[in-house]
Every structure is written in structure tokens, then in C-alpha cells.
PDB file of C-alpha atoms in Angstrom:
ATOM      1  CA  MET A  23      13.462  12.373 -18.358  1.00 38.00           C
ATOM      2  CA  ARG A  24      16.128  10.122 -19.796  1.00 39.00           C
ATOM      3  CA  ASN A  25      19.460  10.297 -18.026  1.00 41.00           C
ATOM      4  CA  PRO A  26      22.228  10.523 -20.662  1.00 39.00           C
ATOM      5  CA  ARG A  27      24.474   8.477 -18.416  1.00 36.00           C
ATOM      6  CA  ASN A  28      22.117   5.547 -18.813  1.00 37.00           C
ATOM      7  CA  ASP A  29      22.456   5.532 -22.587  1.00 37.00           C
ATOM      8  CA  ALA A  30      25.126   3.157 -23.851  1.00 36.00           C
ATOM      9  CA  ALA A  31      27.501   4.753 -26.362  1.00 35.00           C
ATOM     10  CA  SER A  32      29.125   2.865 -29.194  1.00 32.00           C
ATOM     11  CA  VAL A  33      32.629   4.156 -29.917  1.00 32.00           C
ATOM     12  CA  THR A  34      34.689   2.474 -32.615  1.00 33.00           C
ATOM     13  CA  PRO A  35      37.669   3.590 -34.704  1.00 34.00           C
ATOM     14  CA  ARG A  36      37.085   4.756 -38.241  1.00 36.00           C
ATOM     15  CA  ALA A  37      38.649   2.962 -41.167  1.00 37.00           C
ATOM     16  CA  SER A  38      41.283   5.694 -41.299  1.00 37.00           C
ATOM     17  CA  GLY A  39      42.535   4.550 -37.910  1.00 40.00           C
ATOM     18  CA  HIS A  40      41.468   7.546 -35.778  1.00 40.00           C
ATOM     19  CA  ARG A  41      40.538   6.371 -32.319  1.00 38.00           C
ATOM     20  CA  GLY A  42      37.630   7.513 -30.175  1.00 40.00           C
ATOM     21  CA  GLN A  43      35.269   8.310 -33.076  1.00 42.00           C
ATOM     22  CA  ARG A  44      32.107   6.402 -33.839  1.00 41.00           C
ATOM     23  CA  ASN A  45      31.641   4.926 -37.275  1.00 43.00           C
ATOM     24  CA  PRO A  46      28.262   6.238 -38.522  1.00 39.00           C
ATOM     25  CA  ALA A  47      27.661   2.921 -40.246  1.00 42.00           C
ATOM     26  CA  THR A  48      27.940   1.074 -36.959  1.00 38.00           C
ATOM     27  CA  PRO A  49      24.550   0.934 -35.200  1.00 42.00           C
ATOM     28  CA  ARG A  50      24.370   1.878 -31.575  1.00 42.00           C
ATOM     29  CA  PRO A  51      23.472  -0.882 -29.126  1.00 40.00           C
ATOM     30  CA  PRO A  52      19.884  -0.820 -27.891  1.00 42.00           C
ATOM     31  CA  ARG A  53      19.113   1.671 -25.155  1.00 42.00           C
ATOM     32  CA  GLU A  54      18.319   0.433 -21.673  1.00 44.00           C
ATOM     33  CA  PRO A  55      14.597  -0.261 -21.256  1.00 44.00           C
ATOM     34  CA  ARG A  56      12.621   2.320 -19.307  1.00 55.00           C
ATOM     35  CA  GLY A  57       9.452   2.038 -17.336  1.00 67.00           C
ATOM     36  CA  PRO A  58       6.092   2.664 -19.015  1.00 83.00           C
ATOM     37  CA  GLU A  59       5.457   6.321 -19.812  1.00 92.00           C
ATOM     38  CA  ARG A  60       2.230   8.252 -19.495  1.00 93.00           C
ATOM     39  CA  SER A  61       1.102  11.692 -20.620  1.00 95.00           C
ATOM     40  CA  CYS A  62      -0.213  14.348 -18.240  1.00 97.00           C
ATOM     41  CA  ILE A  63      -3.743  15.260 -19.339  1.00 97.00           C
ATOM     42  CA  LEU A  64      -3.173  18.917 -18.399  1.00 97.00           C
ATOM     43  CA  THR A  65       0.274  19.629 -19.845  1.00 96.00           C
ATOM     44  CA  ARG A  66       0.522  16.800 -22.417  1.00 95.00           C
ATOM     45  CA  GLU A  67       4.105  16.243 -21.245  1.00 94.00           C
ATOM     46  CA  THR A  68       5.189  12.653 -20.737  1.00 93.00           C
ATOM     47  CA  GLY A  69       6.990  11.009 -17.846  1.00 91.00           C
ATOM     48  CA  GLU A  70       7.527   7.594 -16.343  1.00 90.00           C
ATOM     49  CA  ARG A  71       4.356   6.170 -14.890  1.00 88.00           C
ATOM     50  CA  GLY A  72       5.761   5.897 -11.381  1.00 87.00           C
ATOM     51  CA  ALA A  73       6.291   9.658 -11.193  1.00 90.00           C
ATOM     52  CA  LEU A  74       2.806  10.750 -12.276  1.00 95.00           C
ATOM     53  CA  VAL A  75      -0.469  10.347 -10.384  1.00 97.00           C
ATOM     54  CA  ARG A  76      -3.269   8.260 -11.824  1.00 97.00           C
ATOM     55  CA  LEU A  77      -6.891   9.345 -11.451  1.00 98.00           C
ATOM     56  CA  ALA A  78      -9.703   6.824 -11.735  1.00 97.00           C
ATOM     57  CA  LEU A  79     -13.494   6.898 -11.828  1.00 96.00           C
ATOM     58  CA  SER A  80     -15.605   5.298  -9.133  1.00 95.00           C
ATOM     59  CA  PRO A  81     -18.725   3.362 -10.228  1.00 93.00           C
ATOM     60  CA  ASP A  82     -20.826   6.499  -9.661  1.00 94.00           C
ATOM     61  CA  GLY A  83     -18.510   8.713 -11.709  1.00 95.00           C
ATOM     62  CA  GLU A  84     -16.526  10.368  -8.920  1.00 97.00           C
ATOM     63  CA  VAL A  85     -12.887  11.172  -9.702  1.00 98.00           C
ATOM     64  CA  LEU A  86     -10.558   9.562  -7.168  1.00 97.00           C
ATOM     65  CA  PRO A  87      -6.768   9.355  -6.766  1.00 97.00           C
ATOM     66  CA  ASP A  88      -5.252   5.979  -7.609  1.00 97.00           C
ATOM     67  CA  VAL A  89      -1.625   6.503  -6.604  1.00 96.00           C
ATOM     68  CA  HIS A  90      -0.764   2.792  -6.862  1.00 95.00           C
ATOM     69  CA  ALA A  91      -2.368   2.599 -10.334  1.00 95.00           C
ATOM     70  CA  LYS A  92      -4.324  -0.547  -9.492  1.00 94.00           C
ATOM     71  CA  ALA A  93      -7.945   0.527  -9.935  1.00 95.00           C
ATOM     72  CA  PRO A  94      -9.706  -1.194 -12.842  1.00 93.00           C
ATOM     73  CA  GLY A  95     -10.855   0.607 -15.952  1.00 91.00           C
ATOM     74  CA  ARG A  96      -9.608   3.611 -17.837  1.00 91.00           C
ATOM     75  CA  GLY A  97      -7.323   6.025 -16.016  1.00 95.00           C
ATOM     76  CA  ALA A  98      -6.084   9.580 -16.469  1.00 97.00           C
ATOM     77  CA  TRP A  99      -2.651  10.819 -15.412  1.00 97.00           C
ATOM     78  CA  ILE A 100      -1.460  14.146 -14.007  1.00 97.00           C
ATOM     79  CA  GLY A 101       2.090  15.373 -13.467  1.00 96.00           C
ATOM     80  CA  VAL A 102       1.392  18.858 -12.088  1.00 97.00           C
ATOM     81  CA  ASP A 103       1.742  20.120  -8.529  1.00 97.00           C
ATOM     82  CA  ARG A 104      -1.133  21.032  -6.242  1.00 97.00           C
ATOM     83  CA  ALA A 105      -1.160  24.723  -7.121  1.00 97.00           C
ATOM     84  CA  ALA A 106      -1.431  23.961 -10.827  1.00 97.00           C
ATOM     85  CA  LEU A 107      -4.117  21.348 -10.195  1.00 98.00           C
ATOM     86  CA  ASP A 108      -6.180  23.733  -8.075  1.00 98.00           C
ATOM     87  CA  ALA A 109      -5.951  26.343 -10.827  1.00 98.00           C
ATOM     88  CA  ALA A 110      -7.027  23.785 -13.444  1.00 98.00           C
ATOM     89  CA  ILE A 111     -10.003  22.793 -11.297  1.00 97.00           C
ATOM     90  CA  ALA A 112     -11.063  26.398 -10.752  1.00 97.00           C
ATOM     91  CA  LYS A 113     -10.894  27.210 -14.466  1.00 97.00           C
ATOM     92  CA  GLY A 114     -12.698  24.042 -15.545  1.00 96.00           C
ATOM     93  CA  ARG A 115      -9.654  22.745 -17.418  1.00 97.00           C
ATOM     94  CA  LEU A 116      -9.406  19.566 -15.364  1.00 98.00           C
ATOM     95  CA  LYS A 117     -13.009  18.579 -15.997  1.00 97.00           C
ATOM     96  CA  GLY A 118     -12.599  19.092 -19.723  1.00 97.00           C
ATOM     97  CA  ALA A 119      -9.395  17.055 -19.782  1.00 97.00           C
ATOM     98  CA  LEU A 120     -10.965  14.286 -17.728  1.00 97.00           C
ATOM     99  CA  SER A 121     -14.047  14.188 -19.936  1.00 97.00           C
ATOM    100  CA  ARG A 122     -11.827  13.627 -22.949  1.00 96.00           C
ATOM    101  CA  ALA A 123      -9.670  11.058 -21.160  1.00 96.00           C
ATOM    102  CA  PHE A 124     -12.598   9.060 -19.796  1.00 96.00           C
ATOM    103  CA  LYS A 125     -14.762   9.697 -22.897  1.00 95.00           C
ATOM    104  CA  THR A 126     -17.751  10.766 -20.796  1.00 94.00           C
ATOM    105  CA  GLN A 127     -19.267  13.929 -19.384  1.00 93.00           C
ATOM    106  CA  ALA A 128     -20.730  12.043 -16.417  1.00 94.00           C
ATOM    107  CA  ILE A 129     -17.927  12.808 -13.995  1.00 96.00           C
ATOM    108  CA  THR A 130     -17.856  14.498 -10.604  1.00 97.00           C
ATOM    109  CA  ILE A 131     -14.754  16.188  -9.265  1.00 98.00           C
ATOM    110  CA  PRO A 132     -14.900  16.266  -5.443  1.00 97.00           C
ATOM    111  CA  ASP A 133     -14.175  19.587  -3.800  1.00 96.00           C
ATOM    112  CA  ASP A 134     -11.362  18.027  -1.795  1.00 97.00           C
ATOM    113  CA  LEU A 135      -9.664  16.176  -4.672  1.00 98.00           C
ATOM    114  CA  SER A 136      -6.331  17.918  -4.053  1.00 98.00           C
ATOM    115  CA  ASP A 137      -6.494  17.026  -0.356  1.00 98.00           C
ATOM    116  CA  ARG A 138      -7.227  13.406  -1.220  1.00 98.00           C
ATOM    117  CA  ILE A 139      -4.281  13.241  -3.608  1.00 98.00           C
ATOM    118  CA  GLU A 140      -1.917  14.804  -1.080  1.00 98.00           C
ATOM    119  CA  GLN A 141      -3.050  12.432   1.651  1.00 98.00           C
ATOM    120  CA  ALA A 142      -2.738   9.419  -0.644  1.00 98.00           C
ATOM    121  CA  LEU A 143       0.791  10.401  -1.706  1.00 98.00           C
ATOM    122  CA  GLN A 144       1.846  10.987   1.888  1.00 98.00           C
ATOM    123  CA  ARG A 145       0.411   7.626   2.892  1.00 98.00           C
ATOM    124  CA  ALA A 146       2.214   5.888   0.013  1.00 97.00           C
ATOM    125  CA  ALA A 147       5.562   7.483   0.938  1.00 98.00           C
ATOM    126  CA  LEU A 148       5.239   6.602   4.618  1.00 98.00           C
ATOM    127  CA  GLU A 149       4.092   3.084   3.779  1.00 97.00           C
ATOM    128  CA  ARG A 150       7.202   2.660   1.641  1.00 98.00           C
ATOM    129  CA  LEU A 151       9.375   3.741   4.580  1.00 97.00           C
ATOM    130  CA  GLY A 152       7.526   1.241   6.777  1.00 97.00           C
ATOM    131  CA  LEU A 153       8.046  -1.594   4.301  1.00 97.00           C
ATOM    132  CA  GLU A 154      11.767  -0.912   4.083  1.00 97.00           C
ATOM    133  CA  ALA A 155      11.974  -0.744   7.887  1.00 96.00           C
ATOM    134  CA  ARG A 156      10.299  -4.130   8.255  1.00 96.00           C
ATOM    135  CA  SER A 157      12.666  -5.631   5.691  1.00 96.00           C
ATOM    136  CA  GLY A 158      15.670  -4.460   7.694  1.00 96.00           C
ATOM    137  CA  LYS A 159      16.861  -1.867   5.162  1.00 97.00           C
ATOM    138  CA  LEU A 160      16.253   1.169   7.328  1.00 96.00           C
ATOM    139  CA  VAL A 161      17.806   2.299  10.595  1.00 96.00           C
ATOM    140  CA  SER A 162      16.664   4.887  13.125  1.00 96.00           C
ATOM    141  CA  GLY A 163      18.351   6.355  16.164  1.00 93.00           C
ATOM    142  CA  GLY A 164      21.399   8.583  16.123  1.00 94.00           C
ATOM    143  CA  GLU A 165      24.009   5.976  17.090  1.00 95.00           C
ATOM    144  CA  ARG A 166      22.814   3.426  14.516  1.00 96.00           C
ATOM    145  CA  ILE A 167      22.709   6.014  11.748  1.00 97.00           C
ATOM    146  CA  VAL A 168      26.184   7.337  12.602  1.00 97.00           C
ATOM    147  CA  LYS A 169      27.574   3.795  12.567  1.00 96.00           C
ATOM    148  CA  ALA A 170      25.993   3.080   9.158  1.00 96.00           C
ATOM    149  CA  ALA A 171      27.124   6.444   7.811  1.00 96.00           C
ATOM    150  CA  ARG A 172      30.746   6.156   8.896  1.00 94.00           C
ATOM    151  CA  SER A 173      30.982   2.635   7.523  1.00 94.00           C
ATOM    152  CA  GLY A 174      29.760   3.766   4.107  1.00 94.00           C
ATOM    153  CA  GLN A 175      26.451   1.891   4.359  1.00 95.00           C
ATOM    154  CA  LEU A 176      24.126   4.905   4.368  1.00 96.00           C
ATOM    155  CA  HIS A 177      22.384   5.707   1.068  1.00 96.00           C
ATOM    156  CA  ALA A 178      19.644   8.125   2.156  1.00 97.00           C
ATOM    157  CA  LEU A 179      18.946  10.253   5.214  1.00 97.00           C
ATOM    158  CA  TYR A 180      15.648  11.794   6.342  1.00 98.00           C
ATOM    159  CA  HIS A 181      14.657  13.927   9.325  1.00 97.00           C
ATOM    160  CA  ALA A 182      11.307  14.621  10.980  1.00 97.00           C
ATOM    161  CA  SER A 183      10.127  18.218  10.653  1.00 97.00           C
ATOM    162  CA  ASP A 184      10.618  18.750  14.383  1.00 96.00           C
ATOM    163  CA  ALA A 185      14.146  17.310  14.477  1.00 96.00           C
ATOM    164  CA  GLY A 186      16.797  19.472  16.099  1.00 95.00           C
ATOM    165  CA  ALA A 187      19.248  21.177  13.771  1.00 94.00           C
ATOM    166  CA  ASP A 188      22.247  20.043  15.827  1.00 95.00           C
ATOM    167  CA  GLY A 189      21.278  16.371  15.724  1.00 95.00           C
ATOM    168  CA  ALA A 190      20.540  16.448  12.012  1.00 95.00           C
ATOM    169  CA  GLY A 191      23.826  18.237  11.374  1.00 94.00           C
ATOM    170  CA  LYS A 192      25.866  15.642  13.243  1.00 95.00           C
ATOM    171  CA  LEU A 193      24.308  12.787  11.280  1.00 96.00           C
ATOM    172  CA  ALA A 194      24.866  14.609   8.005  1.00 95.00           C
ATOM    173  CA  GLN A 195      28.495  15.198   8.894  1.00 94.00           C
ATOM    174  CA  ALA A 196      28.985  11.500   9.640  1.00 95.00           C
ATOM    175  CA  TRP A 197      27.415  10.697   6.277  1.00 94.00           C
ATOM    176  CA  ARG A 198      29.715  13.060   4.421  1.00 94.00           C
ATOM    177  CA  VAL A 199      32.765  11.614   6.149  1.00 93.00           C
ATOM    178  CA  GLY A 200      31.719   8.004   5.545  1.00 93.00           C
ATOM    179  CA  SER A 201      30.973   8.633   1.873  1.00 91.00           C
ATOM    180  CA  ASP A 202      34.151  10.677   1.339  1.00 90.00           C
ATOM    181  CA  ARG A 203      32.197  13.836   0.486  1.00 87.00           C
ATOM    182  CA  GLU A 204      33.318  16.261   3.137  1.00 84.00           C
ATOM    183  CA  GLY A 205      32.572  19.820   2.145  1.00 81.00           C
ATOM    184  CA  SER A 206      29.615  18.804  -0.035  1.00 84.00           C
ATOM    185  CA  GLY A 207      26.014  19.870   0.512  1.00 79.00           C
ATOM    186  CA  VAL A 208      24.776  16.391   1.386  1.00 82.00           C
ATOM    187  CA  ARG A 209      22.844  16.682   4.626  1.00 86.00           C
ATOM    188  CA  GLY A 210      19.619  14.715   4.376  1.00 93.00           C
ATOM    189  CA  LEU A 211      16.050  15.827   3.774  1.00 95.00           C
ATOM    190  CA  GLU A 212      13.538  17.213   6.243  1.00 95.00           C
ATOM    191  CA  LEU A 213      10.172  15.554   5.702  1.00 97.00           C
ATOM    192  CA  PRO A 214       6.955  17.590   6.112  1.00 96.00           C
ATOM    193  CA  VAL A 215       5.785  15.386   9.011  1.00 97.00           C
ATOM    194  CA  GLY A 216       6.810  15.320  12.655  1.00 97.00           C
ATOM    195  CA  ARG A 217       8.278  12.523  14.733  1.00 97.00           C
ATOM    196  CA  THR A 218       4.868  11.289  15.908  1.00 97.00           C
ATOM    197  CA  ILE A 219       3.681  10.491  12.383  1.00 97.00           C
ATOM    198  CA  LEU A 220       7.081   9.133  11.374  1.00 97.00           C
ATOM    199  CA  SER A 221       7.128   6.844  14.412  1.00 97.00           C
ATOM    200  CA  LEU A 222       3.665   5.493  13.601  1.00 96.00           C
ATOM    201  CA  ALA A 223       4.686   4.828   9.995  1.00 96.00           C
ATOM    202  CA  LEU A 224       7.725   2.822  11.055  1.00 96.00           C
ATOM    203  CA  GLY A 225       6.095   1.112  14.038  1.00 94.00           C
ATOM    204  CA  ARG A 226       8.844   2.380  16.337  1.00 95.00           C
ATOM    205  CA  GLU A 227       9.038   4.832  19.205  1.00 94.00           C
ATOM    206  CA  ASN A 228      10.326   8.390  18.897  1.00 95.00           C
ATOM    207  CA  VAL A 229      11.676   8.231  15.345  1.00 97.00           C
ATOM    208  CA  VAL A 230      13.355  11.551  14.584  1.00 97.00           C
ATOM    209  CA  HIS A 231      15.955  10.532  11.987  1.00 97.00           C
ATOM    210  CA  VAL A 232      15.829   7.740   9.402  1.00 97.00           C
ATOM    211  CA  GLY A 233      18.672   6.248   7.392  1.00 98.00           C
ATOM    212  CA  VAL A 234      18.307   3.852   4.449  1.00 98.00           C
ATOM    213  CA  THR A 235      21.125   1.317   4.250  1.00 97.00           C
ATOM    214  CA  ASP A 236      20.275  -0.387   0.967  1.00 97.00           C
ATOM    215  CA  ARG A 237      20.806   1.285  -2.415  1.00 96.00           C
ATOM    216  CA  PRO A 238      17.714  -0.081  -4.224  1.00 97.00           C
ATOM    217  CA  ALA A 239      15.611   0.639  -1.139  1.00 98.00           C
ATOM    218  CA  ALA A 240      16.903   4.218  -1.113  1.00 97.00           C
ATOM    219  CA  SER A 241      15.812   4.535  -4.727  1.00 96.00           C
ATOM    220  CA  ARG A 242      12.317   3.210  -3.977  1.00 96.00           C
ATOM    221  CA  VAL A 243      11.896   5.484  -0.983  1.00 97.00           C
ATOM    222  CA  GLY A 244      13.263   8.446  -2.934  1.00 96.00           C
ATOM    223  CA  GLU A 245      10.769   7.942  -5.751  1.00 95.00           C
ATOM    224  CA  ALA A 246       7.791   7.795  -3.394  1.00 96.00           C
ATOM    225  CA  ILE A 247       8.907  10.847  -1.448  1.00 97.00           C
ATOM    226  CA  ALA A 248       9.776  12.805  -4.594  1.00 95.00           C
ATOM    227  CA  ARG A 249       6.280  12.333  -5.988  1.00 95.00           C
ATOM    228  CA  TRP A 250       4.728  13.433  -2.686  1.00 97.00           C
ATOM    229  CA  LEU A 251       6.930  16.506  -2.302  1.00 96.00           C
ATOM    230  CA  HIS A 252       6.504  17.526  -5.931  1.00 95.00           C
ATOM    231  CA  PHE A 253       2.746  17.586  -5.539  1.00 97.00           C
ATOM    232  CA  ILE A 254       2.549  19.501  -2.278  1.00 95.00           C
ATOM    233  CA  GLY A 255       4.775  22.331  -3.405  1.00 85.00           C
ATOM    234  CA  PRO A 256       8.187  23.885  -2.765  1.00 69.00           C
ATOM    235  CA  VAL A 257      10.815  21.330  -1.865  1.00 52.00           C
ATOM    236  CA  PRO A 258      13.606  21.955   0.654  1.00 48.00           C
ATOM    237  CA  SER A 259      17.031  22.385  -0.913  1.00 46.00           C
ATOM    238  CA  SER A 260      18.743  19.638   1.078  1.00 51.00           C
ATOM    239  CA  VAL A 261      19.967  16.417  -0.498  1.00 55.00           C
ATOM    240  CA  SER A 262      18.474  13.219   0.906  1.00 60.00           C
ATOM    241  CA  CYS A 263      19.791  10.472  -1.265  1.00 57.00           C
ATOM    242  CA  GLU A 264      23.284   9.447  -2.315  1.00 56.00           C
ATOM    243  CA  THR A 265      22.046   7.632  -5.391  1.00 45.00           C
ATOM    244  CA  GLU A 266      19.833   8.886  -8.175  1.00 41.00           C
ATOM    245  CA  SER A 267      16.462   7.179  -8.049  1.00 37.00           C
ATOM    246  CA  GLN A 268      15.121   5.804 -11.304  1.00 35.00           C
ATOM    247  CA  GLY A 269      11.787   6.997 -12.577  1.00 34.00           C
ATOM    248  CA  ALA A 270      11.396  10.038 -10.358  1.00 36.00           C
ATOM    249  CA  SER A 271      11.573  12.566 -13.187  1.00 36.00           C
ATOM    250  CA  ALA A 272       8.058  13.168 -14.444  1.00 37.00           C
ATOM    251  CA  ALA A 273       6.673  15.834 -16.680  1.00 37.00           C
ATOM    252  CA  GLY A 274       6.341  18.947 -14.598  1.00 37.00           C
ATOM    253  CA  ILE A 275       8.591  17.865 -11.735  1.00 38.00           C
ATOM    254  CA  SER A 276      10.834  20.785 -10.925  1.00 38.00           C
ATOM    255  CA  ALA A 277      14.600  20.637 -11.089  1.00 37.00           C
ATOM    256  CA  ALA A 278      14.681  21.438  -7.377  1.00 36.00           C
ATOM    257  CA  ALA A 279      12.594  18.393  -6.532  1.00 37.00           C
ATOM    258  CA  GLN A 280      14.776  16.146  -8.641  1.00 39.00           C
ATOM    259  CA  THR A 281      17.950  17.518  -7.069  1.00 38.00           C
ATOM    260  CA  THR A 282      16.528  17.086  -3.581  1.00 36.00           C
ATOM    261  CA  THR A 283      15.552  13.466  -3.916  1.00 38.00           C
ATOM    262  CA  LYS A 284      18.257  12.058  -6.163  1.00 40.00           C
ATOM    263  CA  GLN A 285      21.952  12.665  -6.602  1.00 40.00           C
ATOM    264  CA  GLU A 286      25.006  11.137  -8.215  1.00 30.00           C
ATOM    265  CA  LEU A 287      23.915   7.957  -9.985  1.00 26.00           C
ATOM    266  CA  GLU A 288      26.923   5.681 -10.145  1.00 32.00           C
TER     267      GLU A 288
END
């Protein structure tokens, strides 16, 4: 969805001299370019490509997830969550929509398509965290995160599902203090994976908490995680990211998911 704050406004005085009113004859400046948009084949709602999931056909006609949108040939896009997808599969709506999108009836929907999509989205989100870690834009370990938070360098905060509430709370408090938002609800986001999986993704030992110290990196991570969490279902109500990630608002993504993964674009 377009963020009104991203739209440039043209305000000029009228001929009568009143200030702060736009002259209707004065054209607005061009809007900021957005990423490519796609339409969900099930809801027909549109969203930025990076927030929807692309489906592709294998050479033998099997429907497969293509979360990086790199498979050759025609693709079909979905912006619904897993529950809605499972319902569409059970009622035959997905097959009909795919047949129209791919212009063929020779398609096979695997029984575990939803599982494959969920696993692919999880892998993409964790790979994004790993890439940012290797580029030096991510910190782990309580002391490092507190230092980054109190110095105003923390832009996103994530916790493993088995993280202790006390430890997560202390890091969140440091973040609120460092970003001058004491009393706010900013406290980081609990990911639906434990420390073992998170550690493997980052190539580090015993990763329980993760902080992103680069604003664009926080946006990239937030987008990948938002797409994953939207698909798997209800999203925790915590706030993970200081900055609003671009492109994470797809057709069908709930307001809760958007609020969880992106806040306060400045």
C-alpha cells in the first residue's frame, strides 16, 4: 500500500495571496517510484512484488514456490496467508486460478505446497539475516546489543523463541532509552525459531538475540521476515523495527503484521 508520507505535496500560494493552499492549476511533482506490483490470483488485490509469493511450474507441470522470483517462464502470485491458501486448495479455487494464470490445465498441486512455501519463506528470512551478519550489519550477544542500542545505532531487534523474558526485556529497555522512546511499546520481535536454528543461520554459537545496526539492512530483514510471518499466521504484537520497511505491505497482509515489522518511517 502506498504510504502517504512518501507522496510529495505541492503547496503554493494562490493568486489572492493566501498561503498554504495549493493552486489547482499547478501540477503536483511526480510521485516517488515504487517497486513492481503484482496481483494475487486468489484475491485479485495488488501489492508490491517483494511482499507476495511467486509460484512457478516445473517442467513436468508441478506447482512450486519461487520466493526469489527467479524461475524462468510464466509465474503466478499469491498474497494470502497459509490458512486462506489451504482453504483455496481444498475448494479447488487455487487450481482454477493457476490454470487461468498459466493458461493450461496440465498442472499438479503437491499435497505439501503450503509446507514448501512456509519452509522457503523461513529459509529466505534466515538467509537474509545471515547475509547481513556477514556484512557486519548485525550484532548478537547481550553486551554488544546494549552498546549499539544505547548509542542509538540499533534499528531492529529480534529474539529466538526460547529467549528468556528478562534478557529480552533488558535489551528492549536499552533500545528505548537509546532511541529516546522510553514508555513506548518498542521491544523487539520474537521469531518462531529457537536459538539453535538462529545460530545456524548466522554461523555463530548460541545466538539468542539479534540486533540490526544499519537502517537499510533493517528494512531488508524486516521485509523478508514480514512475508514469512504473514504467511504462517498470527503475528506477535511486539515491534521489531525502528524504521518502516519499504515494500512489505502486500495485498492481504494484515495490519498487525505491518505494525509488527515496520514502524515510524522517518
